[in-house]
Amino acid sequence: MTEQPDWLVAWRASNPTAPVPKPAPKRTAKPAPVSTAPEKTRAGQYWQGFEEPPSEAWAWDGGVRREPVLDHDRSPPRIVRRVGWHVCLKCQKPFWSVDVVSIRLCNRCKGADD
């Protein structure tokens, strides 16, 4: 669009103080945003974004210790549940609970086999 219509050239000649439009800057594509999640959430055991400590992390402690499970897909990471050892309410045997708040029965007492 380097050519200008005759009427625009005549109008600019009669109005020397008329503003001359600046050409629009060329837009360049921006790269996609990069996730700031830790690398261990992107590969291996934590590929879904959750960092869950394994049950082998500590021995039976009487059900005292609770570890948070972090969701690294949120910024800042948030706690989604807590894991730890728990005592089954039915058979009174210790078991590893992936959510100590909502799971209170072991798999054998629930009738679920993993």
PDB file of C-alpha atoms in Angstrom, residues 2-59:
ATOM      1  CA  THR A   2       2.577   2.538  -1.008  1.00  0.00           C
ATOM      2  CA  GLU A   3       0.237   4.308  -3.416  1.00  0.00           C
ATOM      3  CA  GLN A   4      -2.153   6.854  -1.981  1.00  0.00           C
ATOM      4  CA  PRO A   5      -5.393   7.977  -3.601  1.00  0.00           C
ATOM      5  CA  ASP A   6      -5.439  11.360  -5.326  1.00  0.00           C
ATOM      6  CA  TRP A   7      -7.938  12.865  -2.880  1.00  0.00           C
ATOM      7  CA  LEU A   8      -5.640  11.981   0.068  1.00  0.00           C
ATOM      8  CA  VAL A   9      -2.617  13.560  -1.595  1.00  0.00           C
ATOM      9  CA  ALA A  10      -4.629  16.747  -2.337  1.00  0.00           C
ATOM     10  CA  TRP A  11      -5.986  16.892   1.212  1.00  0.00           C
ATOM     11  CA  ARG A  12      -2.520  16.520   2.744  1.00  0.00           C
ATOM     12  CA  ALA A  13      -1.193  19.241   0.419  1.00  0.00           C
ATOM     13  CA  SER A  14      -3.903  21.646   1.609  1.00  0.00           C
ATOM     14  CA  ASN A  15      -3.399  20.694   5.299  1.00  0.00           C
ATOM     15  CA  PRO A  16       0.350  20.588   5.992  1.00  0.00           C
ATOM     16  CA  THR A  17      -0.218  20.019   9.721  1.00  0.00           C
ATOM     17  CA  ALA A  18      -2.273  16.873   9.165  1.00  0.00           C
ATOM     18  CA  PRO A  19      -0.779  13.863  10.932  1.00  0.00           C
ATOM     19  CA  VAL A  20       0.863  11.242   8.792  1.00  0.00           C
ATOM     20  CA  PRO A  21      -0.021   7.751   9.986  1.00  0.00           C
ATOM     21  CA  LYS A  22       2.873   5.566  11.027  1.00  0.00           C
ATOM     22  CA  PRO A  23       3.105   2.120   9.502  1.00  0.00           C
ATOM     23  CA  ALA A  24       1.902  -0.618  11.826  1.00  0.00           C
ATOM     24  CA  PRO A  25       4.702  -2.671  13.360  1.00  0.00           C
ATOM     25  CA  LYS A  26       5.043  -6.212  12.125  1.00  0.00           C
ATOM     26  CA  ARG A  27       3.784  -8.784  14.584  1.00  0.00           C
ATOM     27  CA  THR A  28       5.985 -11.685  15.432  1.00  0.00           C
ATOM     28  CA  ALA A  29       4.680 -14.919  16.867  1.00  0.00           C
ATOM     29  CA  LYS A  30       5.575 -15.409  20.535  1.00  0.00           C
ATOM     30  CA  PRO A  31       6.693 -18.842  21.715  1.00  0.00           C
ATOM     31  CA  ALA A  32       4.273 -20.835  23.828  1.00  0.00           C
ATOM     32  CA  PRO A  33       4.703 -20.358  27.596  1.00  0.00           C
ATOM     33  CA  VAL A  34       6.935 -22.906  29.262  1.00  0.00           C
ATOM     34  CA  SER A  35       5.705 -24.690  32.378  1.00  0.00           C
ATOM     35  CA  THR A  36       7.568 -23.859  35.572  1.00  0.00           C
ATOM     36  CA  ALA A  37       6.796 -27.237  37.146  1.00  0.00           C
ATOM     37  CA  PRO A  38       9.770 -29.230  38.401  1.00  0.00           C
ATOM     38  CA  GLU A  39      11.250 -31.779  36.030  1.00  0.00           C
ATOM     39  CA  LYS A  40      10.354 -34.755  38.213  1.00  0.00           C
ATOM     40  CA  THR A  41       6.646 -34.024  37.637  1.00  0.00           C
ATOM     41  CA  ARG A  42       7.080 -34.310  33.879  1.00  0.00           C
ATOM     42  CA  ALA A  43       8.795 -37.697  33.648  1.00  0.00           C
ATOM     43  CA  GLY A  44       8.906 -40.945  35.567  1.00  0.00           C
ATOM     44  CA  GLN A  45       6.767 -41.653  38.605  1.00  0.00           C
ATOM     45  CA  TYR A  46       5.285 -38.144  38.911  1.00  0.00           C
ATOM     46  CA  TRP A  47       4.404 -37.579  35.256  1.00  0.00           C
ATOM     47  CA  GLN A  48       0.874 -36.387  36.076  1.00  0.00           C
ATOM     48  CA  GLY A  49       2.029 -33.459  38.178  1.00  0.00           C
ATOM     49  CA  PHE A  50       1.512 -34.975  41.626  1.00  0.00           C
ATOM     50  CA  GLU A  51       4.409 -35.516  43.972  1.00  0.00           C
ATOM     51  CA  GLU A  52       3.423 -38.400  46.222  1.00  0.00           C
ATOM     52  CA  PRO A  53       5.962 -39.930  48.631  1.00  0.00           C
ATOM     53  CA  PRO A  54       6.211 -43.734  48.353  1.00  0.00           C
ATOM     54  CA  SER A  55       5.094 -45.992  51.208  1.00  0.00           C
ATOM     55  CA  GLU A  56       8.692 -47.228  51.537  1.00  0.00           C
ATOM     56  CA  ALA A  57       9.697 -43.695  52.564  1.00  0.00           C
ATOM     57  CA  TRP A  58       9.184 -44.507  56.227  1.00  0.00           C
ATOM     58  CA  ALA A  59       8.380 -47.491  58.398  1.00  0.00           C
TER      59      ALA A  59
END
